């Protein structure tokens, strides 16, 4: 729901739905997740489809229309992958009551202090631009991936999440919102331009809209993972479509883990335990 | 110079004119990070700190200490896990001894571990038997066990302090989250 596109009403009782609500204030009905509602607004879908049509025209001009369609189909089957240091995965897996929480929740419960630097100070403003009215405090970030690998600079564990555990509460966003907000300056009273986010089922469309310039004639499925997640030569040069997942993530949501084999003895000993715990949860573990 | 560091992540990020230079302790690899993507490097870590240091050597050394203490606490907790087969604890004790031998690590580990009593009894003989060659781990575990009643009394006393007496939000929770990360 882009701000200024009119009120959204509960289809059961007609009460106006507040942007950040999880349930209708009138009848208490579960009205879904605010980030998904926002991405599912007609104005967002229409703008995204405009971008897709533009991408298709440009691809046709470059003789790679079929490749773009194949890429879009592949991306619509992509997974949400979180890259984290091994110790974060360990906390999540070793304590069954533990959940991966958002930065803002950790700050709120006192598990983490906001850093005294300009970037943490800006987090609320930038993340609040994409998910206003406090919704950003509930959002966890992952990357859309076709090969189970997240951006490797962000952690030596790539954790693929089960689609069934996130599909209802996940939306996707064009890119790192800090970068987006630099490219698209938004006035203080303005809101996010439509067409740069999508619901989970429409993630393939967003991938086509964003990444069509990188599709080339003759590309096949083997080329697509590196298109969807650009593993840059540096962290700053990496790029991906951000998956925004509302709420905590527990170990049961993990489908697959790829780990760069630890080099230090302590980490190898700890990893052995994590691996055992993951396998007991039915998670497929891959060491590289 | 200003540095962001996390023992859990095993990396530190040096602030530069345009962003950060991130160094990973295990591989020694370095990368330039944008100020705009630095948040991803520390996602999920609860021990991120801002350090003011003289140079990179000091930054690396402090992050190494944070990493070693983090892993030592984790290894110690594995020792206390009743589900761990005693035979598997041999390698845990050896790895823990390596870390405890580093200056400053034992003290940091005690700060965390001695904040709460054992949540459940352990097979002391079996665990100590697995630590036969790991003298520092044996000494730490023995000290920890001997201090259980004092640790318990202090914890109970701390728990009775009213939240209103603290001058910041949720300090008690942070205190225990820091100590209880994997209990």
XYZ file of C-alpha atoms in Angstrom:
471
model
C 0.000 0.000 0.000
C 1.855 3.062 -1.209
C 1.104 5.975 1.042
C -1.435 8.257 -0.564
C -3.155 5.570 -2.652
C -6.262 5.550 -0.482
C -7.294 3.561 2.520
C -7.294 -0.203 2.580
C -10.435 -1.637 4.123
C -11.033 -4.933 5.872
C -13.029 -7.030 3.433
C -15.024 -8.527 6.282
C -16.099 -5.510 8.333
C -14.998 -2.499 6.258
C -12.796 -0.990 8.950
C -9.829 0.951 7.631
C -6.665 -1.064 8.080
C -3.677 0.657 9.638
C -0.498 0.207 7.574
C 1.409 -1.688 10.241
C -1.424 -3.874 11.578
C -1.440 -7.623 11.605
C -5.132 -7.784 12.486
C -8.199 -5.705 11.781
C -8.910 -3.234 14.590
C -12.622 -3.677 13.925
C -13.189 -7.426 13.810
C -9.818 -8.809 14.903
C -9.439 -10.757 11.689
C -5.929 -11.707 10.623
C -5.184 -9.353 7.746
C -1.793 -10.699 6.845
C 1.635 -9.140 6.923
C 2.058 -5.419 6.282
C 5.070 -5.764 3.980
C 3.154 -8.259 1.840
C 0.010 -6.085 1.797
C 2.129 -3.137 0.703
C 3.655 -5.101 -2.171
C 0.267 -6.464 -3.201
C -1.386 -3.093 -3.808
C -2.749 -2.617 -7.360
C -0.546 0.455 -7.877
C 2.556 -1.580 -7.017
C 1.577 -4.491 -9.248
C 0.718 -2.194 -12.174
C 4.021 -0.331 -11.875
C 5.948 -3.586 -11.661
C 4.184 -4.938 -14.741
C 5.064 -1.732 -16.609
C 8.705 -2.342 -15.730
C 8.455 -5.966 -16.876
C 6.963 -4.910 -20.219
C 9.764 -2.405 -20.653
C 12.310 -5.116 -19.819
C 10.724 -7.448 -22.385
C 10.841 -4.785 -25.103
C 14.466 -4.013 -24.408
C 15.363 -7.701 -24.325
C 13.588 -8.267 -27.643
C 15.594 -5.413 -29.179
C 18.760 -7.172 -28.020
C 17.594 -10.582 -29.297
C 17.353 -12.146 -25.851
C 13.622 -12.101 -25.186
C 13.537 -15.874 -24.678
C 16.513 -15.742 -22.349
C 14.794 -13.080 -20.245
C 11.627 -15.168 -20.013
C 13.661 -18.222 -19.007
C 15.448 -16.142 -16.413
C 12.127 -14.859 -15.043
C 10.798 -18.407 -14.792
C 13.927 -19.522 -12.948
C 13.802 -16.523 -10.605
C 10.190 -17.291 -9.758
C 11.527 -20.535 -8.234
C 14.389 -18.828 -6.408
C 14.899 -19.218 -2.658
C 15.509 -16.868 0.233
C 19.088 -17.265 1.429
C 20.658 -15.643 4.466
C 24.446 -15.327 4.674
C 25.624 -15.173 8.268
C 28.708 -15.974 10.309
C 28.760 -19.520 11.665
C 28.237 -18.338 15.243
C 24.866 -16.806 14.383
C 23.735 -20.097 12.903
C 25.095 -21.831 15.998
C 22.994 -19.672 18.349
C 19.921 -20.434 16.328
C 20.453 -24.172 16.098
C 21.964 -25.027 19.481
C 19.155 -23.469 21.461
C 15.822 -24.748 20.239
C 14.043 -21.748 21.769
C 16.320 -19.338 19.971
C 15.218 -17.384 16.940
C 17.011 -15.113 14.531
C 15.747 -11.678 15.472
C 15.865 -8.382 13.678
C 18.492 -5.781 14.556
C 15.788 -3.497 15.916
C 14.290 -6.208 18.126
C 17.764 -7.000 19.471
C 18.284 -3.347 20.294
C 14.879 -3.182 21.968
C 15.420 -6.182 24.225
C 18.884 -4.935 25.055
C 20.713 -7.766 23.285
C 22.505 -5.244 21.122
C 23.265 -1.570 21.444
C 22.837 0.718 18.471
C 26.276 1.646 17.243
C 27.399 5.186 17.625
C 27.939 5.735 13.921
C 26.147 7.449 11.090
C 25.024 4.202 9.476
C 23.198 2.746 12.423
C 21.722 6.182 13.079
C 20.302 6.158 9.533
C 18.892 2.659 9.689
C 15.527 3.727 11.023
C 15.161 6.421 8.391
C 16.188 4.294 5.398
C 14.519 1.056 6.435
C 11.480 3.100 7.457
C 11.251 4.457 3.926
C 10.698 0.957 2.567
C 8.649 -0.275 5.526
C 7.135 2.771 7.231
C 5.116 3.027 10.443
C 7.494 0.840 12.381
C 7.064 -2.208 10.132
C 10.818 -2.210 9.461
C 11.432 -3.230 13.064
C 9.952 -6.648 12.244
C 11.799 -7.256 8.987
C 14.638 -9.749 8.472
C 16.751 -9.597 5.359
C 17.745 -12.358 2.969
C 18.758 -12.511 -0.689
C 16.994 -14.175 -3.592
C 19.259 -16.965 -4.788
C 19.217 -19.729 -7.382
C 22.128 -21.772 -6.075
C 21.736 -21.626 -2.303
C 24.483 -19.041 -1.896
C 24.021 -15.658 -0.347
C 26.484 -12.789 -0.724
C 29.632 -14.480 0.533
C 31.065 -11.312 2.038
C 28.295 -11.283 4.630
C 29.054 -14.613 6.281
C 30.546 -18.036 5.651
C 27.200 -19.809 6.101
C 24.543 -19.579 3.411
C 21.248 -20.613 4.909
C 18.373 -21.427 2.555
C 14.961 -20.997 4.138
C 12.026 -23.304 3.499
C 9.589 -21.634 1.187
C 6.614 -22.839 3.206
C 7.946 -21.084 6.313
C 8.329 -17.662 4.697
C 6.187 -17.368 1.555
C 3.184 -15.831 3.327
C 5.269 -13.227 5.162
C 7.965 -12.387 2.634
C 8.106 -9.646 0.067
C 11.024 -8.775 -2.171
C 12.683 -5.425 -2.739
C 14.828 -4.160 -5.600
C 18.133 -3.920 -3.701
C 19.812 -2.753 -0.533
C 17.499 0.093 0.531
C 20.453 2.348 1.386
C 21.596 2.130 -2.239
C 18.042 2.491 -3.496
C 17.478 5.654 -1.478
C 20.665 7.158 -2.900
C 19.436 6.454 -6.424
C 15.881 7.591 -5.777
C 15.946 10.511 -3.364
C 12.596 10.608 -1.629
C 11.362 13.895 -0.159
C 10.539 13.908 3.534
C 6.796 13.877 2.847
C 7.049 11.435 -0.050
C 6.905 7.669 -0.209
C 8.621 4.890 -2.076
C 8.002 4.960 -5.847
C 5.856 1.968 -6.868
C 7.146 -0.976 -8.882
C 10.285 -1.825 -6.943
C 8.843 -4.431 -4.636
C 6.762 -7.535 -5.098
C 5.019 -10.292 -3.244
C 6.846 -13.603 -2.972
C 4.958 -15.222 -5.890
C 5.876 -12.235 -8.110
C 9.586 -12.316 -7.323
C 10.403 -13.553 -10.829
C 8.806 -10.411 -12.292
C 10.890 -8.145 -10.084
C 14.006 -10.046 -11.127
C 13.162 -9.513 -14.811
C 12.374 -5.840 -14.274
C 15.625 -5.179 -12.441
C 18.120 -7.424 -14.156
C 17.125 -7.421 -17.835
C 20.177 -5.324 -18.843
C 22.419 -8.183 -17.679
C 20.683 -10.876 -19.726
C 22.540 -11.705 -22.936
C 21.681 -13.795 -26.015
C 22.606 -17.436 -25.521
C 22.477 -17.382 -21.742
C 21.248 -20.535 -20.053
C 20.187 -21.549 -16.571
C 23.823 -21.990 -15.613
C 24.402 -18.264 -16.019
C 21.455 -17.120 -13.961
C 22.672 -17.618 -10.344
C 25.441 -15.060 -10.903
C 22.937 -12.655 -12.430
C 20.524 -12.879 -9.504
C 23.235 -12.545 -6.846
C 26.180 -10.550 -8.061
C 29.130 -11.650 -5.935
C 31.125 -8.490 -6.341
C 34.888 -8.230 -6.144
C 34.221 -6.418 -2.903
C 31.345 -6.248 -0.511
C 30.514 -2.794 -1.843
C 30.192 -4.150 -5.390
C 27.823 -6.980 -4.527
C 24.207 -6.738 -5.519
C 21.061 -8.761 -4.917
C 17.305 -8.615 -4.584
C 16.492 -8.285 -0.930
C 13.935 -10.621 0.601
C 12.076 -8.929 3.440
C 10.705 -11.470 5.896
C 8.322 -10.357 8.605
C 9.052 -11.796 12.066
C 11.510 -14.153 13.675
C 13.180 -17.084 11.922
C 13.668 -20.329 13.805
C 15.887 -23.302 13.079
C 12.936 -25.301 11.775
C 12.719 -22.861 8.868
C 16.121 -23.941 7.541
C 16.144 -26.141 4.460
C 19.768 -26.175 3.398
C 23.113 -24.839 4.605
C 26.305 -24.278 2.657
C 29.354 -23.605 4.816
C 32.856 -22.614 3.862
C 34.873 -25.128 5.833
C 36.225 -23.429 8.976
C 39.976 -23.054 9.119
C 40.362 -22.591 12.869
C 40.304 -25.486 15.284
C 37.668 -24.042 17.657
C 35.364 -23.320 14.739
C 35.831 -26.834 13.353
C 34.835 -28.345 16.713
C 31.799 -26.088 16.995
C 30.840 -26.673 13.367
C 30.761 -30.429 13.974
C 28.043 -29.869 16.607
C 26.084 -27.463 14.414
C 26.220 -29.951 11.564
C 24.925 -32.719 13.819
C 22.086 -30.518 15.096
C 21.167 -29.419 11.590
C 21.082 -32.979 10.323
C 18.850 -33.974 13.226
C 16.457 -31.278 11.996
C 16.531 -32.811 8.529
C 18.577 -29.974 7.066
C 20.796 -30.777 4.112
C 24.325 -29.589 4.879
C 27.024 -28.934 2.324
C 30.652 -28.103 3.064
C 32.684 -26.262 0.465
C 40.775 5.334 14.237
C 37.240 4.033 14.555
C 36.587 0.336 14.118
C 33.494 -1.840 14.274
C 34.296 -5.308 15.606
C 32.534 -8.550 16.415
C 34.021 -11.681 17.916
C 30.971 -13.659 16.850
C 31.419 -12.617 13.216
C 35.196 -12.861 13.516
C 35.817 -9.625 11.677
C 36.482 -5.966 12.096
C 35.678 -3.007 9.898
C 37.959 0.011 9.762
C 36.270 3.250 8.954
C 37.790 4.940 5.906
C 37.029 8.170 4.113
C 34.498 6.473 1.855
C 33.241 3.539 3.870
C 34.935 0.604 5.565
C 37.706 -1.888 5.030
C 36.548 -5.217 6.419
C 39.067 -7.843 7.521
C 38.157 -11.448 8.283
C 40.224 -13.020 11.039
C 40.152 -16.597 9.789
C 41.196 -16.020 6.192
C 42.915 -12.672 6.609
C 40.966 -11.545 3.521
C 40.063 -7.926 3.220
C 37.308 -6.216 1.293
C 36.042 -2.722 0.896
C 32.527 -2.294 2.186
C 30.247 0.560 1.520
C 28.828 2.426 4.446
C 25.556 1.385 2.842
C 26.125 -2.354 3.153
C 28.081 -2.583 6.399
C 24.932 -3.624 8.289
C 24.875 -6.950 6.457
C 28.342 -7.887 7.746
C 27.220 -7.794 11.355
C 23.658 -9.061 10.917
C 22.555 -11.296 13.752
C 25.609 -10.613 15.945
C 24.957 -9.407 19.474
C 28.489 -8.349 20.349
C 29.207 -5.591 17.835
C 31.251 -2.829 19.412
C 32.746 0.422 18.252
C 36.405 0.634 19.177
C 38.772 3.553 19.060
C 42.211 2.124 18.363
C 45.656 3.407 17.484
C 46.177 1.211 14.445
C 45.121 -1.929 12.580
C 47.325 -4.135 14.726
C 45.399 -3.099 17.805
C 42.074 -3.562 15.997
C 43.071 -7.068 14.927
C 44.318 -7.947 18.382
C 41.139 -6.796 20.136
C 38.950 -8.616 17.639
C 41.044 -11.761 18.066
C 40.467 -11.511 21.791
C 36.716 -11.073 21.289
C 36.647 -14.029 18.874
C 38.655 -16.253 21.210
C 36.454 -15.425 24.192
C 33.286 -16.000 22.187
C 34.451 -19.414 20.990
C 35.824 -20.358 24.409
C 32.459 -19.677 26.033
C 30.773 -21.769 23.371
C 33.219 -24.644 23.837
C 32.780 -24.498 27.600
C 29.016 -24.723 27.181
C 29.497 -27.784 24.988
C 31.413 -29.350 27.898
C 28.340 -28.855 30.070
C 25.930 -30.353 27.559
C 24.636 -33.647 28.987
C 23.891 -34.858 25.458
C 27.547 -34.744 24.433
C 29.202 -38.177 24.528
C 32.244 -37.877 26.893
C 34.542 -39.304 24.216
C 33.674 -36.378 21.946
C 34.634 -33.913 24.658
C 38.337 -34.642 24.270
C 38.617 -32.454 21.165
C 36.465 -29.800 22.830
C 38.830 -29.607 25.794
C 41.877 -29.441 23.530
C 40.406 -26.604 21.476
C 39.301 -24.795 24.623
C 42.763 -25.091 26.157
C 44.282 -23.441 23.095
C 42.023 -20.435 23.561
C 42.379 -20.192 27.335
C 46.133 -20.010 26.932
C 45.777 -16.677 25.133
C 46.195 -13.593 27.327
C 42.923 -12.080 28.493
C 40.646 -14.874 27.274
C 40.121 -16.676 30.574
C 39.122 -13.465 32.310
C 36.553 -12.635 29.607
C 35.183 -16.147 29.681
C 34.722 -15.970 33.452
C 32.833 -12.681 33.137
C 30.216 -14.458 31.064
C 30.168 -17.924 32.558
C 30.145 -16.905 36.167
C 27.017 -14.790 35.712
C 24.684 -17.755 36.140
C 24.776 -21.091 37.906
C 24.647 -24.367 36.036
C 21.162 -24.857 34.636
C 21.295 -28.599 35.262
C 23.611 -31.082 36.952
C 26.411 -32.605 34.888
C 28.372 -35.841 35.092
C 31.404 -34.160 36.621
C 33.612 -37.249 36.716
C 32.956 -38.163 33.116
C 33.553 -34.623 31.876
C 36.739 -34.181 33.888
C 37.903 -37.578 32.661
C 37.561 -36.357 29.076
C 39.666 -33.324 29.895
C 42.649 -35.295 31.126
C 45.105 -33.536 28.822
C 43.419 -30.159 28.935
C 44.723 -28.562 32.105
C 43.378 -25.052 31.627
C 39.902 -26.325 30.793
C 39.990 -28.629 33.806
C 41.003 -25.757 36.078
C 38.291 -23.474 34.723
C 35.599 -26.113 35.035
C 36.710 -27.000 38.565
C 36.667 -23.353 39.601
C 33.252 -22.898 38.043
C 31.853 -25.916 39.876
C 33.385 -24.891 43.198
C 31.828 -21.432 42.932
C 28.323 -22.622 42.099
C 26.727 -21.669 45.401
C 28.238 -18.171 45.344
C 27.313 -17.651 41.690
C 23.780 -18.760 42.505
C 23.473 -16.378 45.465
C 24.772 -13.408 43.487
C 22.440 -14.153 40.621
C 19.427 -14.350 42.914
C 20.440 -11.048 44.497
C 20.858 -9.458 41.076
C 17.468 -10.740 39.958
C 15.782 -9.018 42.888
C 17.026 -5.555 41.885
C 14.126 -3.517 40.569
C 14.312 -2.560 36.899
C 13.498 1.025 37.829
C 16.886 1.349 39.499
C 18.657 0.985 36.167
C 19.096 4.132 34.121
C 18.730 2.613 30.660
C 16.224 0.438 28.838
C 16.393 -3.333 29.404
C 19.856 -3.476 31.004
C 19.114 -6.688 32.873
C 18.069 -8.455 29.702
C 21.211 -7.325 27.930
C 23.356 -8.457 30.775
C 21.920 -11.929 30.691
C 21.671 -12.172 26.940
C 25.381 -11.512 26.813
C 26.049 -14.273 29.292
C 23.360 -16.702 28.272
C 23.752 -16.694 24.520
C 23.625 -20.427 24.160
C 22.395 -21.843 27.432
